[in-house]
CSV table of C-alpha atoms (C1' of nucleotides) in Angstrom, one decimal:
chain,number,residue,atom,x,y,z
T,49,MET,CA,37.9,-14.5,-16.8
T,50,GLU,CA,35.0,-16.8,-17.5
T,51,SER,CA,34.7,-19.5,-14.9
T,52,LYS,CA,35.5,-22.7,-16.8
T,53,ARG,CA,34.5,-24.6,-13.6
T,54,ASP,CA,31.0,-23.2,-13.6
T,55,LEU,CA,30.4,-24.0,-17.1
T,56,ALA,CA,31.6,-27.5,-16.7
T,57,LYS,CA,29.4,-27.9,-13.7
T,58,LEU,CA,26.4,-26.8,-15.8
T,59,SER,CA,27.4,-29.2,-18.5
T,60,ALA,CA,27.8,-32.0,-16.0
T,61,LEU,CA,24.1,-31.5,-15.0
T,62,GLY,CA,23.0,-31.8,-18.6
T,63,TYR,CA,22.5,-28.2,-19.4
T,64,ARG,CA,23.7,-26.7,-22.6
T,65,ILE,CA,26.1,-23.9,-22.5
T,66,THR,CA,24.3,-21.0,-24.4
T,67,GLN,CA,25.4,-17.4,-25.0
T,68,GLN,CA,22.8,-16.3,-22.6
T,69,ARG,CA,23.8,-18.6,-19.7
T,70,ARG,CA,27.4,-17.5,-20.2
T,71,LEU,CA,26.2,-13.9,-20.0
T,72,VAL,CA,24.2,-14.3,-16.8
T,73,LEU,CA,27.2,-16.2,-15.3
T,74,GLY,CA,29.4,-13.4,-16.3
T,75,VAL,CA,27.2,-10.9,-14.4
T,76,PHE,CA,27.7,-12.9,-11.2
T,77,LEU,CA,31.4,-13.1,-11.6
T,78,ALA,CA,31.5,-9.4,-12.1
T,79,ASP,CA,29.6,-8.4,-9.1
T,80,PRO,CA,29.4,-10.6,-6.0
T,81,CYS,CA,26.7,-8.4,-4.3
T,82,LEU,CA,23.1,-8.9,-4.0
T,83,GLN,CA,21.3,-8.2,-7.3
T,84,SER,CA,17.7,-8.4,-8.4
T,85,ALA,CA,16.5,-10.1,-11.4
T,86,GLU,CA,16.0,-6.7,-12.9
T,87,ASP,CA,19.6,-5.8,-12.2
T,88,ILE,CA,20.8,-8.8,-14.0
T,89,TYR,CA,18.4,-8.3,-16.8
T,90,ASP,CA,19.8,-4.8,-17.3
T,91,LYS,CA,23.4,-5.6,-17.2
T,92,CYS,CA,22.8,-8.5,-19.6
T,93,ARG,CA,20.9,-6.3,-21.9
T,94,GLU,CA,23.8,-3.9,-22.2
T,95,ILE,CA,25.8,-6.7,-23.9
T,96,ASP,CA,23.0,-8.6,-25.7
T,97,SER,CA,20.1,-6.5,-26.3
T,98,SER,CA,17.8,-9.3,-27.1
T,99,ILE,CA,18.0,-11.4,-24.1
T,100,SER,CA,14.6,-11.7,-22.3
T,101,TYR,CA,13.2,-11.9,-18.8
T,102,PRO,CA,12.0,-15.6,-19.0
T,103,THR,CA,15.7,-16.6,-19.9
T,104,ILE,CA,17.0,-14.6,-16.9
T,105,TYR,CA,14.5,-16.3,-14.6
T,106,ARG,CA,15.1,-19.9,-16.1
T,107,THR,CA,18.8,-19.4,-15.9
T,108,LEU,CA,18.6,-18.2,-12.3
T,109,ASP,CA,16.6,-21.1,-11.4
T,110,ILE,CA,19.3,-23.4,-12.9
T,111,LEU,CA,22.1,-21.7,-11.2
T,112,VAL,CA,20.3,-21.8,-7.8
T,113,GLU,CA,19.6,-25.5,-8.5
T,114,ALA,CA,23.3,-26.0,-9.3
T,115,GLY,CA,24.2,-24.3,-6.1
T,116,MET,CA,26.1,-21.6,-7.7
T,117,VAL,CA,23.8,-18.8,-6.8
T,118,ARG,CA,21.9,-18.0,-3.6
T,119,LYS,CA,18.4,-16.6,-3.6
T,120,THR,CA,16.8,-14.4,-0.8
T,121,HIS,CA,13.7,-12.3,-0.3
T,122,PHE,CA,13.9,-9.0,1.7
T,123,ASN,CA,11.4,-6.7,0.4
T,124,GLN,CA,7.9,-7.1,-0.8
T,125,GLY,CA,7.7,-9.6,-3.5
T,126,LYS,CA,11.2,-9.3,-5.1
T,127,SER,CA,13.9,-11.8,-5.1
T,128,TRP,CA,17.6,-11.1,-4.6
T,129,TYR,CA,20.5,-13.2,-6.1
T,130,GLU,CA,24.2,-13.5,-5.3
T,131,ALA,CA,27.0,-15.7,-6.2
T,132,ALA,CA,27.2,-18.6,-3.8
T,133,ASP,CA,30.8,-19.1,-4.5
T,134,ASN,CA,33.9,-19.7,-2.3
T,135,ASN,CA,33.4,-16.5,-0.4
T,136,LEU,CA,32.6,-16.8,3.2
T,137,HIS,CA,28.9,-17.2,3.9
T,138,HIS,CA,27.4,-14.0,5.2
T,139,HIS,CA,24.4,-11.9,5.6
T,140,HIS,CA,23.4,-8.3,5.1
T,141,LEU,CA,22.4,-5.0,6.5
T,142,VAL,CA,19.9,-3.3,4.1
T,143,CYS,CA,19.3,0.4,4.2
T,144,ARG,CA,15.6,1.4,3.8
T,145,GLU,CA,16.5,4.8,2.7
T,146,CYS,CA,19.1,4.4,-0.1
T,147,GLY,CA,18.9,0.6,-0.6
T,148,SER,CA,22.6,-0.1,-0.2
T,149,ARG,CA,23.5,-3.3,1.3
T,150,PHE,CA,26.4,-4.1,3.9
T,151,SER,CA,27.9,-7.5,4.5
T,152,LEU,CA,27.6,-8.9,8.1
T,153,ARG,CA,30.5,-11.1,9.2
T,154,GLY,CA,29.5,-14.5,10.0
T,155,CYS,CA,26.2,-16.2,10.5
T,156,PRO,CA,24.0,-16.7,13.4
T,157,MET,CA,23.1,-20.3,12.4
T,158,ASP,CA,26.2,-21.6,13.9
T,159,LEU,CA,24.8,-20.7,17.4
T,160,LEU,CA,21.5,-22.6,16.7
T,161,GLU,CA,22.8,-26.1,15.9
T,162,GLU,CA,22.0,-27.6,19.3
T,163,GLU,CA,18.3,-26.3,19.1
T,164,LEU,CA,17.9,-27.5,15.4
T,165,GLN,CA,19.2,-30.8,16.4
T,166,ARG,CA,16.8,-31.1,19.2
T,167,ALA,CA,14.0,-30.4,16.8
T,168,GLN,CA,15.2,-32.9,14.4
T,169,PHE,CA,14.5,-30.2,11.6
T,170,LYS,CA,16.7,-30.8,8.4
T,171,VAL,CA,17.8,-27.4,7.4
T,172,LEU,CA,17.8,-26.7,3.7
T,173,ASP,CA,18.3,-22.9,3.5
T,174,HIS,CA,18.0,-19.9,5.7
T,175,GLN,CA,17.7,-16.0,5.5
T,176,PHE,CA,18.7,-13.5,7.8
T,177,GLU,CA,18.5,-9.8,6.9
T,178,ILE,CA,18.5,-6.6,9.0
T,179,MET,CA,16.6,-3.6,7.7
T,180,GLY,CA,17.3,-0.1,8.9
T,181,ILE,CA,18.9,3.2,8.2
T,182,CYS,CA,22.7,3.4,7.3
T,183,LYS,CA,25.1,5.7,8.8
T,184,ASP,CA,25.1,8.1,5.8
T,185,CYS,CA,21.4,8.2,5.6
T,186,GLN,CA,21.0,9.0,9.3
T,187,SER,CA,23.1,12.1,9.0
T,188,VAL,CA,20.9,13.6,6.1
G,134,MET,CA,-12.0,-10.5,24.5
G,135,GLU,CA,-11.6,-7.6,22.1
G,136,SER,CA,-8.5,-5.8,23.0
G,137,LYS,CA,-9.5,-2.4,24.2
G,138,ARG,CA,-6.0,-1.3,24.4
G,139,ASP,CA,-5.3,-2.0,20.6
G,140,LEU,CA,-8.5,-0.1,19.6
G,141,ALA,CA,-7.3,2.8,21.8
G,142,LYS,CA,-4.0,2.8,20.1
G,143,LEU,CA,-5.5,3.0,16.7
G,144,SER,CA,-7.8,5.8,17.8
G,145,ALA,CA,-4.8,7.7,19.3
G,146,LEU,CA,-3.1,7.5,15.9
G,147,GLY,CA,-6.1,9.1,14.3
G,148,TYR,CA,-7.6,6.0,12.7
G,149,ARG,CA,-11.3,5.4,12.9
G,150,ILE,CA,-12.5,2.2,14.6
G,151,THR,CA,-14.6,0.4,11.9
G,152,GLN,CA,-16.1,-3.0,11.8
G,153,GLN,CA,-13.5,-4.3,9.5
G,154,ARG,CA,-10.7,-3.1,11.5
G,155,ARG,CA,-12.2,-4.8,14.6
G,156,LEU,CA,-12.6,-7.9,12.6
G,157,VAL,CA,-8.9,-8.0,11.5
G,158,LEU,CA,-7.7,-7.3,15.0
G,159,GLY,CA,-9.8,-10.1,16.3
G,160,VAL,CA,-8.2,-12.6,13.9
G,161,PHE,CA,-4.8,-11.7,15.4
G,162,LEU,CA,-5.9,-12.1,18.7
G,163,ALA,CA,-7.5,-15.5,18.0
G,164,ASP,CA,-4.4,-16.9,16.4
G,165,PRO,CA,-0.8,-15.6,17.3
G,166,CYS,CA,0.7,-17.8,14.5
G,167,LEU,CA,2.1,-16.5,11.1
G,168,GLN,CA,-0.8,-15.9,8.7
G,169,SER,CA,-0.9,-14.8,5.0
G,170,ALA,CA,-3.2,-12.0,3.8
G,171,GLU,CA,-5.3,-14.7,2.3
G,172,ASP,CA,-5.6,-16.6,5.6
G,173,ILE,CA,-6.7,-13.4,7.2
G,174,TYR,CA,-9.1,-12.6,4.5
G,175,ASP,CA,-10.7,-16.0,4.6
G,176,LYS,CA,-11.2,-15.8,8.4
G,177,CYS,CA,-12.7,-12.4,8.2
G,178,ARG,CA,-15.0,-13.5,5.3
G,179,GLU,CA,-16.4,-16.2,7.6
G,180,ILE,CA,-17.8,-13.5,9.8
G,181,ASP,CA,-18.3,-10.6,7.3
G,182,SER,CA,-18.6,-11.9,3.9
G,183,SER,CA,-18.4,-8.6,2.2
G,184,ILE,CA,-15.0,-7.6,3.5
G,185,SER,CA,-12.5,-7.0,0.6
G,186,TYR,CA,-8.8,-7.7,-0.1
G,187,PRO,CA,-8.0,-3.9,-0.4
G,188,THR,CA,-9.5,-3.4,3.1
G,189,ILE,CA,-7.4,-6.4,4.5
G,190,TYR,CA,-4.2,-5.0,3.1
G,191,ARG,CA,-4.9,-1.4,4.1
G,192,THR,CA,-5.6,-2.6,7.7
G,193,LEU,CA,-2.6,-4.7,7.8
G,194,ASP,CA,-0.4,-1.7,6.8
G,195,ILE,CA,-1.9,0.3,9.5
G,196,LEU,CA,-1.4,-2.4,12.1
G,197,VAL,CA,2.2,-2.8,11.0
G,198,GLU,CA,2.6,0.9,11.1
G,199,ALA,CA,1.1,0.9,14.7
G,200,GLY,CA,3.6,-1.9,15.7
G,201,MET,CA,0.8,-4.2,16.5
G,202,VAL,CA,1.7,-6.6,13.8
G,203,ARG,CA,4.9,-8.0,12.3
G,204,LYS,CA,5.2,-8.6,8.7
G,205,THR,CA,7.9,-11.0,7.1
G,206,HIS,CA,8.7,-12.5,3.8
G,207,PHE,CA,9.6,-16.2,3.5
G,208,ASN,CA,8.6,-17.5,0.2
G,209,GLN,CA,8.3,-16.0,-3.2
G,210,GLY,CA,6.1,-12.9,-3.4
G,211,LYS,CA,3.9,-13.5,-0.4
G,212,SER,CA,3.8,-11.8,3.0
G,213,TRP,CA,3.2,-13.3,6.5
G,214,TYR,CA,1.8,-11.5,9.3
G,215,GLU,CA,1.8,-12.1,13.1
G,216,ALA,CA,0.8,-10.3,16.2
G,217,ALA,CA,3.7,-8.3,17.6
G,218,ASP,CA,2.2,-8.4,21.1
G,219,ASN,CA,3.6,-9.0,24.5
G,220,ASN,CA,4.7,-12.6,23.6
G,221,LEU,CA,8.4,-13.1,23.4
G,222,HIS,CA,10.0,-12.1,20.1
G,223,HIS,CA,11.0,-15.2,18.2
G,224,HIS,CA,11.6,-16.8,14.7
G,225,HIS,CA,10.5,-19.7,12.8
G,226,LEU,CA,11.5,-23.0,11.2
G,227,VAL,CA,9.5,-23.4,8.1
G,228,CYS,CA,8.8,-26.8,6.5
G,229,ARG,CA,9.2,-26.9,2.7
G,230,GLU,CA,7.1,-30.1,2.6
G,231,CYS,CA,4.0,-29.4,4.6
G,232,GLY,CA,4.4,-25.7,5.2
G,233,SER,CA,4.1,-26.0,8.9
G,234,ARG,CA,5.9,-23.7,11.1
G,235,PHE,CA,7.8,-24.2,14.4
G,236,SER,CA,8.9,-21.4,16.8
G,237,LEU,CA,12.5,-21.0,17.6
G,238,ARG,CA,13.4,-19.7,21.1
G,239,GLY,CA,15.1,-16.5,21.2
G,240,CYS,CA,16.6,-14.3,18.5
G,241,PRO,CA,20.1,-14.2,17.1
G,242,MET,CA,20.0,-10.3,17.0
G,243,ASP,CA,21.1,-10.1,20.6
G,244,LEU,CA,24.5,-11.5,19.6
G,245,LEU,CA,25.3,-9.0,17.0
G,246,GLU,CA,24.7,-5.8,19.0
G,247,GLU,CA,28.4,-5.0,19.0
G,248,GLU,CA,29.0,-5.4,15.3
G,249,LEU,CA,25.8,-3.4,14.6
G,250,GLN,CA,27.0,-0.6,16.9
G,251,ARG,CA,30.3,-0.5,15.2
G,252,ALA,CA,28.6,-0.1,11.8
G,253,GLN,CA,26.4,2.6,13.2
G,254,PHE,CA,23.5,1.1,11.5
G,255,LYS,CA,20.1,1.9,13.0
G,256,VAL,CA,18.1,-1.2,13.0
G,257,LEU,CA,14.4,-0.9,12.1
G,258,ASP,CA,13.4,-4.5,11.5
G,259,HIS,CA,15.0,-7.9,10.7
G,260,GLN,CA,13.9,-11.2,9.6
G,261,PHE,CA,15.4,-14.6,10.3
G,262,GLU,CA,13.9,-17.8,9.0
G,263,ILE,CA,15.1,-21.3,8.5
G,264,MET,CA,13.6,-23.4,5.7
G,265,GLY,CA,13.9,-27.2,5.7
G,266,ILE,CA,12.1,-30.5,6.2
G,267,CYS,CA,10.3,-31.1,9.6
G,268,LYS,CA,10.7,-34.3,11.5
G,269,ASP,CA,7.4,-35.6,10.5
G,270,CYS,CA,7.9,-35.0,6.7
G,271,GLN,CA,11.6,-36.7,6.8
G,272,SER,CA,10.0,-40.0,8.1
G,273,VAL,CA,7.5,-40.2,5.0
P,53,DC,C1',19.4,-33.4,-37.1
P,54,DT,C1',17.1,-33.4,-32.7
P,55,DG,C1',15.5,-31.8,-28.7
P,56,DA,C1',16.8,-28.4,-25.2
P,57,DA,C1',16.8,-23.3,-24.9
P,58,DT,C1',15.2,-19.0,-26.4
P,59,DG,C1',12.0,-14.8,-27.3
P,60,DC,C1',7.5,-13.3,-27.6
P,61,DA,C1',3.1,-12.5,-25.8
P,62,DA,C1',0.1,-13.4,-22.6
P,63,DA,C1',-1.3,-15.3,-18.1
P,64,DC,C1',-0.3,-15.7,-13.4
P,65,DG,C1',-0.7,-14.4,-8.2
P,66,DG,C1',-0.2,-11.2,-4.7
P,67,DT,C1',-0.7,-6.5,-3.8
P,68,DT,C1',-2.1,-1.5,-4.8
P,69,DT,C1',-4.9,2.1,-6.9
P,70,DG,C1',-8.9,5.3,-8.5
P,71,DC,C1',-13.3,6.3,-7.6
P,72,DA,C1',-17.9,6.6,-6.2
P,73,DC,C1',-20.5,5.4,-2.1
P,74,DG,C1',-21.1,4.6,3.0
P,75,DC,C1',-20.4,5.2,7.8
P,76,DC,C1',-17.6,6.8,11.9
P,77,DC,C1',-16.9,10.7,14.6
Q,261,DG,C1',-22.4,16.8,7.5
Q,262,DG,C1',-17.5,16.3,6.6
Q,263,DG,C1',-14.2,13.4,5.4
Q,264,DC,C1',-12.0,9.0,6.4
Q,265,DG,C1',-12.8,4.2,5.1
Q,266,DT,C1',-15.0,1.0,2.1
Q,267,DG,C1',-16.0,-2.2,-2.1
Q,268,DC,C1',-15.5,-2.8,-6.8
Q,269,DA,C1',-12.9,-3.1,-10.8
Q,270,DA,C1',-9.0,-2.6,-12.8
Q,271,DA,C1',-4.1,-1.7,-12.8
Q,272,DC,C1',0.2,-3.0,-11.2
Q,273,DC,C1',4.8,-5.6,-10.8
Q,274,DG,C1',7.5,-9.4,-10.5
Q,275,DT,C1',7.5,-13.9,-12.3
Q,276,DT,C1',5.9,-17.9,-15.0
Q,277,DT,C1',4.0,-20.5,-19.0
Q,278,DG,C1',2.6,-21.8,-24.0
Q,279,DC,C1',4.2,-22.0,-28.2
Q,280,DA,C1',6.7,-21.5,-32.4
Q,281,DT,C1',11.5,-20.8,-33.6
Q,282,DT,C1',16.6,-21.2,-33.1
Q,283,DC,C1',20.8,-23.3,-32.1
Q,284,DA,C1',24.0,-26.3,-29.1
Q,285,DG,C1',25.5,-30.9,-29.1
DNA sequence: CTGAATGCAAACGGTTTGCACGCCC
DNA sequence: GGGCGTGCAAACCGTTTGCATTCAG
């Protein structure tokens, strides 16, 4: 299923619907988890072996701008992307051993509304990530 | 005041007390706020114009390992450091316009203990940052 | 047909590494 | 004096940019 809605949204923003953009969108539809630019590049390459990193990054920028993808930064100098779709907003536990990621339910931002209002700070984005050792890696 | 305790801690871990390490420690004592490696490099250079980036980074690694400094990642590919000292653990609001940072009181981790225990996830570190527009920049 | 989007190669910025020299213990 | 720590230069890695070509509209 290729999201007609997403393509329409890009179109509405004045962006052309190219093979490459379809492809990147498809990768996000296929996997709602956090993915690095490299992950996305690799998956796209399996289908179209000529797609390039600049196109991946340019497309990701557009998708973030369009609000269809969320971008976060856990580890040193690497960005992670995930579909920002209708799913419930959530955060992650990240295992430092094996790199696997687990979803947390809910978001602690809800609990800070009062304090933020007092600071008169206009929130655009936030990130909340917990690093540690997952259950499986502890037992090794 | 140069923290005798911090130096002793480094010593106890088997690290030598060098001019450069004293200097970097001094910078953290002088400013408890978030600082980038570049900030620290510049401040050190004012005092010892021969100190190098590799030394800054190597020293920061040591201080993080020793638990004396905390490292976080807000923006694309840049790390931020702050003294992890006796001050209350806290997080930040980061203004996307002017880059200034404001402290939040408290930490939402406290509220997640139950869920983390259920996941049997051993927490090593976490980061929580809120990006937006500060009061002053909104009125411009 | 026109200009937005692409791929290539090369630059970028923050960080790390290899190596010979220097200095703490 | 032995070896950890340093500075230098150069590599590294993720990301971005300039430019000629291609293709969506």
